[in-house]
mmCIF file of C-alpha atoms and ligand atoms in Angstrom:
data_model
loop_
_atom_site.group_PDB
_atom_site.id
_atom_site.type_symbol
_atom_site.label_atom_id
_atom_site.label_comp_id
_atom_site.label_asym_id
_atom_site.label_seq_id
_atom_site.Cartn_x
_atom_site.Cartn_y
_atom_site.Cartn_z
ATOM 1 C CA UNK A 1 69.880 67.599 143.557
ATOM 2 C CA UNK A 2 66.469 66.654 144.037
ATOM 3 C CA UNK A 3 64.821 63.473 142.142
ATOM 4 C CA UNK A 4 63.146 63.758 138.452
ATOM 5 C CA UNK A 5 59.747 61.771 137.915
ATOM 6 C CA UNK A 6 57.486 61.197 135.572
ATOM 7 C CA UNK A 7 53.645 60.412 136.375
ATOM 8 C CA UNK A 8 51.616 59.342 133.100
ATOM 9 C CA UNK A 9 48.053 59.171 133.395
ATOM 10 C CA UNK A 10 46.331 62.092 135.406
ATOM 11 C CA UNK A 11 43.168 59.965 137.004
ATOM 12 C CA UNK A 12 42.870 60.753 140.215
ATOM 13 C CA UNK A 13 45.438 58.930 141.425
ATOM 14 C CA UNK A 14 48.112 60.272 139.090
ATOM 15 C CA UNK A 15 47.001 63.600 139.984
ATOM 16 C CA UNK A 16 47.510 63.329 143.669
ATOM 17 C CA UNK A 17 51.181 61.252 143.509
ATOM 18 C CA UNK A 18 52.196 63.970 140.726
ATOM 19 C CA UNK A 19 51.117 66.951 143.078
ATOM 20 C CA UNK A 20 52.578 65.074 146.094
ATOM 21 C CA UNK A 21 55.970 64.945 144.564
ATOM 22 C CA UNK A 22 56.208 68.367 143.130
ATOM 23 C CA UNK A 23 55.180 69.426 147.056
ATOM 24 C CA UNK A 24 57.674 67.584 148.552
ATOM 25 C CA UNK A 25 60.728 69.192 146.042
ATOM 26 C CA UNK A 26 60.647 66.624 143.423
ATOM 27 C CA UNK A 27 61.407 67.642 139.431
ATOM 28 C CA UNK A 28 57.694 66.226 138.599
ATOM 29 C CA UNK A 29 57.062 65.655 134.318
ATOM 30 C CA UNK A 30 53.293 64.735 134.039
ATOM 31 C CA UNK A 31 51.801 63.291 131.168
ATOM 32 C CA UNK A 32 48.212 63.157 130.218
ATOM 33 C CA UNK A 33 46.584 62.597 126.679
ATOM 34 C CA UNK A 34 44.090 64.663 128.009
ATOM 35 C CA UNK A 35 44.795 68.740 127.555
ATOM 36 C CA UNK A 36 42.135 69.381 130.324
ATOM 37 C CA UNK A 37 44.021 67.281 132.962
ATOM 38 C CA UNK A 38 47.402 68.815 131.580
ATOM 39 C CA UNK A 39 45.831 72.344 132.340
ATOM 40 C CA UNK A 40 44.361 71.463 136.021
ATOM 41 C CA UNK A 41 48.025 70.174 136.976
ATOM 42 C CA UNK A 42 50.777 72.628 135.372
ATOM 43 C CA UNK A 43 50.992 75.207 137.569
ATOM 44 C CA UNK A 44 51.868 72.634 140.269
ATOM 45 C CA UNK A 45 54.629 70.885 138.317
ATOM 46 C CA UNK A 46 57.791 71.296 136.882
ATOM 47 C CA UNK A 47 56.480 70.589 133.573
ATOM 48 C CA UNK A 48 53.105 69.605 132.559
ATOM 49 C CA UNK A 49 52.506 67.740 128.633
ATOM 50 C CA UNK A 50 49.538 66.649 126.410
ATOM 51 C CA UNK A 51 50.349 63.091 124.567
ATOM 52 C CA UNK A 52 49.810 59.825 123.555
ATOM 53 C CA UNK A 53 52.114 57.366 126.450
ATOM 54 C CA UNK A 54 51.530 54.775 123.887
ATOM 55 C CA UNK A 55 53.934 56.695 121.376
ATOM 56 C CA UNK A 56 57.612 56.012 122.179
ATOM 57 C CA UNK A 57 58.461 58.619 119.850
ATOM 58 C CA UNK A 58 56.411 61.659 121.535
ATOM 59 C CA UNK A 59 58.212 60.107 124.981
ATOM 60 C CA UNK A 60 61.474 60.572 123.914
ATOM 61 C CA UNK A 61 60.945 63.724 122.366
ATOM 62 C CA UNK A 62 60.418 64.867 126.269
ATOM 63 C CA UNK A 63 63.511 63.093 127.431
ATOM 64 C CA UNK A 64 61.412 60.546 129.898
ATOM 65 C CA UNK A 65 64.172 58.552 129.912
ATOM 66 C CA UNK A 66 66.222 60.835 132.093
ATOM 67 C CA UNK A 67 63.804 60.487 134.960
ATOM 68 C CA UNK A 68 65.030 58.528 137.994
ATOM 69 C CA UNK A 69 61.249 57.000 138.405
ATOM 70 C CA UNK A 70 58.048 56.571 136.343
ATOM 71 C CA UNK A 71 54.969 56.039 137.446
ATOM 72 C CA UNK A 72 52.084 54.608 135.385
ATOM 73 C CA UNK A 73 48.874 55.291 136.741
ATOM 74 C CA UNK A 74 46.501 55.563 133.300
ATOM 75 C CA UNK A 75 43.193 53.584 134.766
ATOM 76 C CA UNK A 76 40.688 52.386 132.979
ATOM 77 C CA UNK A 77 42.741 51.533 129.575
ATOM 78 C CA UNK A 78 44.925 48.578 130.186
ATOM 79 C CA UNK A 79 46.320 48.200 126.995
ATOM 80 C CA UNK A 80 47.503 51.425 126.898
ATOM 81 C CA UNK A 81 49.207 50.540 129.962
ATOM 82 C CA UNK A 82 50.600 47.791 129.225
ATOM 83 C CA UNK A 83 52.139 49.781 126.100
ATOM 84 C CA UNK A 84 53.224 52.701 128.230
ATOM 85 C CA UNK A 85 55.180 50.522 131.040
ATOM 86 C CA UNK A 86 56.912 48.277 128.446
ATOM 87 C CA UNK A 87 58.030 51.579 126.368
ATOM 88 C CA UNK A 88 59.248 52.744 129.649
ATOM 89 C CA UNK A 89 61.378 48.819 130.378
ATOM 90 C CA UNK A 90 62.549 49.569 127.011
ATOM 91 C CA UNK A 91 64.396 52.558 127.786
ATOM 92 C CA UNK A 92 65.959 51.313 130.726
ATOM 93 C CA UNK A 93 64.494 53.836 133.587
ATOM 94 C CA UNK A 94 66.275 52.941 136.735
ATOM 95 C CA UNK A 95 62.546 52.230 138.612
ATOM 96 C CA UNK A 96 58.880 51.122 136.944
ATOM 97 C CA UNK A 97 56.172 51.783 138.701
ATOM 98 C CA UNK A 98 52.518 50.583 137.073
ATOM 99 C CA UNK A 99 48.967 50.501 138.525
ATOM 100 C CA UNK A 100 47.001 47.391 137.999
ATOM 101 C CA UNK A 101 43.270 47.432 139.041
ATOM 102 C CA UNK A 102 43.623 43.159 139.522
ATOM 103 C CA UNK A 103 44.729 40.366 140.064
ATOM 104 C CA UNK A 104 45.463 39.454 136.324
ATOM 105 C CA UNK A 105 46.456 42.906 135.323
ATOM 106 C CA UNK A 106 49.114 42.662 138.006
ATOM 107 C CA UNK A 107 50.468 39.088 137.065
ATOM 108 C CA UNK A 108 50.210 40.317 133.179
ATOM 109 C CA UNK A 109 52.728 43.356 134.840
ATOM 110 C CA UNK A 110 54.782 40.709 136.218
ATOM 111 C CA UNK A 111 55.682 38.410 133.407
ATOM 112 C CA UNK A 112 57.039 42.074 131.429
ATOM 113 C CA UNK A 113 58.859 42.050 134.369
ATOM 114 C CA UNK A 114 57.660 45.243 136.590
ATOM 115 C CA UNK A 115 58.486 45.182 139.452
ATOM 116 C CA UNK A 116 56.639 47.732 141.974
ATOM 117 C CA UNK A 117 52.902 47.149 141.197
ATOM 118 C CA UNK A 118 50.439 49.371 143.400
ATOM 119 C CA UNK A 119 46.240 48.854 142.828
ATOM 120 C CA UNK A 120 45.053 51.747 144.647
ATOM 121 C CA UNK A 121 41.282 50.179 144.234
ATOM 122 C CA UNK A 122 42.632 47.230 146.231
ATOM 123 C CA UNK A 123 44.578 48.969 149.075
ATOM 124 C CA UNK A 124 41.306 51.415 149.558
ATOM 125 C CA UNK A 125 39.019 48.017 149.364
ATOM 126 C CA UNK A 126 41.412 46.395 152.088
ATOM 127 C CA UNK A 127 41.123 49.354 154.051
ATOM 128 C CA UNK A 128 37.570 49.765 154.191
ATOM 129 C CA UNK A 129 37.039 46.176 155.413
ATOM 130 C CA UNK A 130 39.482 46.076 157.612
ATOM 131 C CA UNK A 131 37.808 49.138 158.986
ATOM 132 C CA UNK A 132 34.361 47.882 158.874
ATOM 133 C CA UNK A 133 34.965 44.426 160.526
ATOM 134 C CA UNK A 134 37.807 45.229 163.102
ATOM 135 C CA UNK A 135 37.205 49.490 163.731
ATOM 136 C CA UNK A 136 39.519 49.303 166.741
ATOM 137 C CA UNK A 137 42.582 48.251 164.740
ATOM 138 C CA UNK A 138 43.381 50.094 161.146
ATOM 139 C CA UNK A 139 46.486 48.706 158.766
ATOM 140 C CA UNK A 140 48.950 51.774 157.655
ATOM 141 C CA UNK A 141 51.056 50.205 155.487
ATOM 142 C CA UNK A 142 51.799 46.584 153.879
ATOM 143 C CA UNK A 143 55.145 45.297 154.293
ATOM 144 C CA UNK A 144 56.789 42.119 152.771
ATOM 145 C CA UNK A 145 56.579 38.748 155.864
ATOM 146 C CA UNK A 146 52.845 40.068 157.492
ATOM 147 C CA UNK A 147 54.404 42.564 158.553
ATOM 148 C CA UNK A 148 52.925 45.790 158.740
ATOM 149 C CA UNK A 149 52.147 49.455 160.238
ATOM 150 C CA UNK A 150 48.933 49.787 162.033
ATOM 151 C CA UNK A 151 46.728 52.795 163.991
ATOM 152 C CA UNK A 152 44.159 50.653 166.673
ATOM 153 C CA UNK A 153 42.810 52.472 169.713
ATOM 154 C CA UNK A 154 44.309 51.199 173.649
ATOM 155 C CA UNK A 155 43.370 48.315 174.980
ATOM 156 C CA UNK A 156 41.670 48.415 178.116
ATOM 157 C CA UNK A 157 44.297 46.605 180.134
ATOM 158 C CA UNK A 158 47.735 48.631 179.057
ATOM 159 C CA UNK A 159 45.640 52.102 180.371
ATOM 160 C CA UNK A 160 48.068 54.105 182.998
ATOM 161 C CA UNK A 161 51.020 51.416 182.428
ATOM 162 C CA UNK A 162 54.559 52.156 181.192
ATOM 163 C CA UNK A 163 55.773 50.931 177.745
ATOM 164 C CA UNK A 164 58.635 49.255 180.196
ATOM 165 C CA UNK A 165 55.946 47.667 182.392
ATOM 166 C CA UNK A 166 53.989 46.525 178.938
ATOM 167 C CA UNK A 167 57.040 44.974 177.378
ATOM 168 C CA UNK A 168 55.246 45.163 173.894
ATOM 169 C CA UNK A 169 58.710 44.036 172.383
ATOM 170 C CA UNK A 170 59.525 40.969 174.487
ATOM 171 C CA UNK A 171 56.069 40.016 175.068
ATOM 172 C CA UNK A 172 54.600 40.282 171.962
ATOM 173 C CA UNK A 173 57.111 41.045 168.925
ATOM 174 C CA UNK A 174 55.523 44.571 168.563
ATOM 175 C CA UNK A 175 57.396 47.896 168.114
ATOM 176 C CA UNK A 176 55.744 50.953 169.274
ATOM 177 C CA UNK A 177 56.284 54.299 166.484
ATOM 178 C CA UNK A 178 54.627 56.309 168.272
ATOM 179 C CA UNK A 179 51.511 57.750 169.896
ATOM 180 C CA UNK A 180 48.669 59.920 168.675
ATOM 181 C CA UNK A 181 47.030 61.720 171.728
ATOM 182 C CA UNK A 182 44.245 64.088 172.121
ATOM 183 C CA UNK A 183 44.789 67.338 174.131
ATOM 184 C CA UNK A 184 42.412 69.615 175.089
ATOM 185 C CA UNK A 185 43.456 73.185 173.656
ATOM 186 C CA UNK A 186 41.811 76.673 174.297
ATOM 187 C CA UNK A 187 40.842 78.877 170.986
ATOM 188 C CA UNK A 188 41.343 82.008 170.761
ATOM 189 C CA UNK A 189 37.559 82.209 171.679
ATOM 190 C CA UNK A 190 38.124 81.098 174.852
ATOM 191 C CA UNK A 191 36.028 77.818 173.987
ATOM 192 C CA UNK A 192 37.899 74.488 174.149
ATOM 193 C CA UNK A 193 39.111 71.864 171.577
ATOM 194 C CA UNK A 194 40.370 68.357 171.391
ATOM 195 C CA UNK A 195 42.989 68.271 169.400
ATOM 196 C CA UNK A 196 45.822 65.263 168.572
ATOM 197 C CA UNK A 197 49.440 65.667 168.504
ATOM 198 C CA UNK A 198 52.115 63.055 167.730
ATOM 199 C CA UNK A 199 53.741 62.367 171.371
ATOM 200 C CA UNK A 200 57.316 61.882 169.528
ATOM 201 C CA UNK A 201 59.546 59.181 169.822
ATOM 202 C CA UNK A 202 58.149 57.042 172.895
ATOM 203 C CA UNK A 203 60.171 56.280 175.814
ATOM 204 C CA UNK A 204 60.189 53.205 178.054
ATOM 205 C CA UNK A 205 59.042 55.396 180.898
ATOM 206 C CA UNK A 206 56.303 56.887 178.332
ATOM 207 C CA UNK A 207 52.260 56.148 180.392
ATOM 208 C CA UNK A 208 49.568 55.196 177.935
ATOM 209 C CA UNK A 209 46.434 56.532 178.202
ATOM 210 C CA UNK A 210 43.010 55.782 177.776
ATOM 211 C CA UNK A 211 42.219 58.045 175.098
ATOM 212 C CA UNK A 212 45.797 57.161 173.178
ATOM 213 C CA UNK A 213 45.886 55.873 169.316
ATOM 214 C CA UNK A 214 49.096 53.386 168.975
ATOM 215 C CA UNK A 215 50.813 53.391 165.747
ATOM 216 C CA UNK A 216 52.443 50.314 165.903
ATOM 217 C CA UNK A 217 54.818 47.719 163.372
ATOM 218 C CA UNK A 218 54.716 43.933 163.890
ATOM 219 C CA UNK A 219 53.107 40.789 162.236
ATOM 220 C CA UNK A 220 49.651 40.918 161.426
ATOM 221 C CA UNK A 221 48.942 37.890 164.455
ATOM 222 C CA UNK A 222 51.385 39.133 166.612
ATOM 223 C CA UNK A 223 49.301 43.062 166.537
ATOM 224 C CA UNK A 224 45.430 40.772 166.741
ATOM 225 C CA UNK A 225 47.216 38.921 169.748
ATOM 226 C CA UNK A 226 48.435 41.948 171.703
ATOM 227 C CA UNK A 227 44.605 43.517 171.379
ATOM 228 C CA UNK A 228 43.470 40.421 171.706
ATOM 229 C CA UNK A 229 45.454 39.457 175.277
ATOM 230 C CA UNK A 230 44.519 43.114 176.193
ATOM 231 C CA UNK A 231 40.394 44.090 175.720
HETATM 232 P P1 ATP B 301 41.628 57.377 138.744
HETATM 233 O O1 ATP B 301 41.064 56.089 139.252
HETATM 234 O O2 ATP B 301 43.089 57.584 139.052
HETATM 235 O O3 ATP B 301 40.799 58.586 138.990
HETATM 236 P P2 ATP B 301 40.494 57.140 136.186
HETATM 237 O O4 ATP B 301 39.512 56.121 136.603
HETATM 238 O O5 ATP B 301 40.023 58.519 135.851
HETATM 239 O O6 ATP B 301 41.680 57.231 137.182
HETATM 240 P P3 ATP B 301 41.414 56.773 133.575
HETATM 241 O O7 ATP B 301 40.637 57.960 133.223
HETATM 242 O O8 ATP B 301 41.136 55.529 132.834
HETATM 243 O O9 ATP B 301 41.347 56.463 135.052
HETATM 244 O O10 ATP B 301 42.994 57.054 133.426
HETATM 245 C C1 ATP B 301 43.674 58.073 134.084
HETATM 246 C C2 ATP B 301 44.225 59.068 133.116
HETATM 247 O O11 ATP B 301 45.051 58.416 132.156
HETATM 248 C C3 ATP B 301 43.177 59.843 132.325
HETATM 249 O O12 ATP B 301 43.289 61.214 132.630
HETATM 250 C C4 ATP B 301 43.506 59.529 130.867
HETATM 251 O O13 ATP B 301 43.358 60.671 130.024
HETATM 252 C C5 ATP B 301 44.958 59.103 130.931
HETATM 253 N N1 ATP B 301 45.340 58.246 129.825
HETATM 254 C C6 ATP B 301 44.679 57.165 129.352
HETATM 255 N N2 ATP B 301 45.321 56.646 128.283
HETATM 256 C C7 ATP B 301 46.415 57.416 128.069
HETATM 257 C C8 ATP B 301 47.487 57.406 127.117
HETATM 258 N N3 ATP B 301 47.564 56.490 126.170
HETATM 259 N N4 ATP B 301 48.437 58.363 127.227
HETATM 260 C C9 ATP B 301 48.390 59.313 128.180
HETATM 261 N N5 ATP B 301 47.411 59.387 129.097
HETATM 262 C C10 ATP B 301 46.439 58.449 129.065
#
């Protein structure tokens, strides 16, 4: 049986997790106060519903706390927030999941004792600097320790070598996912295209090349030493 959500709050970002988990199978409930943003999003939903999240009553009356997982994305109103994630402690759903927009919003989630805190405004701000000061090298994913998953263009020196001969995991602490590489492809016009295709799983006999995108997982400093060691 497939998983039962509930996304309240149909910003943006609601709107693309709800529609995400409805196309991936998922039983998705989405909640809006708003009947316009109900409308855009029920035909891609299990079931699509107009109310107040601040109103335990009108929750319940929808059975939200059968759902495996909520997710509270409702932006710009905190307090209604706040109001909608503690209803949802309250009734004992198995995982919490609330959007803060800062710093203090998040510890504020904390202390009610959320667990699983994502600010969407932060992760896109992150991602844009990281871009803008260091474009050979872009950060996938944040995991717990440094640690995380990361896209950065070949450097010069590993060109034409094997992944044996590189030793990314004994030398530097790095694991290698997997490779995006460009291939040139014909149309059905005759003219030709690049195009990029994920290599698969990577084998120690696997060449890099020139034109390759690495999607690796390691520590932050272990991934800046390995381009580092390698320009
Ligand atoms: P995003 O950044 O995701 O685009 P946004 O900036 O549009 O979001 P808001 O409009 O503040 O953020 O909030 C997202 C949605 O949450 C809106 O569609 C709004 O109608 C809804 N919302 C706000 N308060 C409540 C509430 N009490 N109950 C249900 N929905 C609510």
């Amino acid at each position: 049986m497939s998983d039962k959500f509930a996304v309240i709050g149909l910003g943006r970002f609601g709107m693309s997790i709800a529609k995400t988990l409805a196309d991936r199978g998922s039983e998705v409930i989405a909640i809006d106060q708003n009947m316009e943003k109900v409308e855009e999003i029920k035909d891609d939903v299990a079931y699509a519903v107009a109310l107040d999240a601040t109103d335990i009553k009108a929750l319940t009356a929808q059975d939200i706390q059968e759902v495996d997982a909520v997710v509270v994305a409702i932006g710009e109103d905190f307090e209604a927030l706040l109001l909608a994630t503690a209803h949802m402690l309250d009734l004992k759903i198995k995982r919490v999941i609330a959007r803060a927009a800062n710093v203090q919003q998040r510890m504020i989630l904390e202390k009610i004792g959320v667990t699983e805190i994502l600010s969407p405004e932060e992760s896109v701000g992150k991602t844009v600097a990281e871009t803008l000061l260091e474009p050979s090298f872009r950060s996938y994913f944040d995991l717990p320790d440094d640690y995380e998953i990361v896209e950065l263009k070949t450097p010069r020196r590993i060109v034409n070598q094997t992944l044996r001969d590189i030793g990314l995991r004994e030398s530097y602490d790095l694991n290698l996912i997997t490779i995006k590489r460009t291939f040139k492809e014909q149309k059905q016009s005759g003219d030709e295209e690049q195009a990029q295709h994920v290599i698969g799983v990577p084998r120690p006999d696997t060449v890099i090349q020139e034109t390759d995108m690495l999607i690796m997982m390691g520590k932050t400093q272990d991934i800046k030493k390995f381009v580092e060691c390698n320009q």
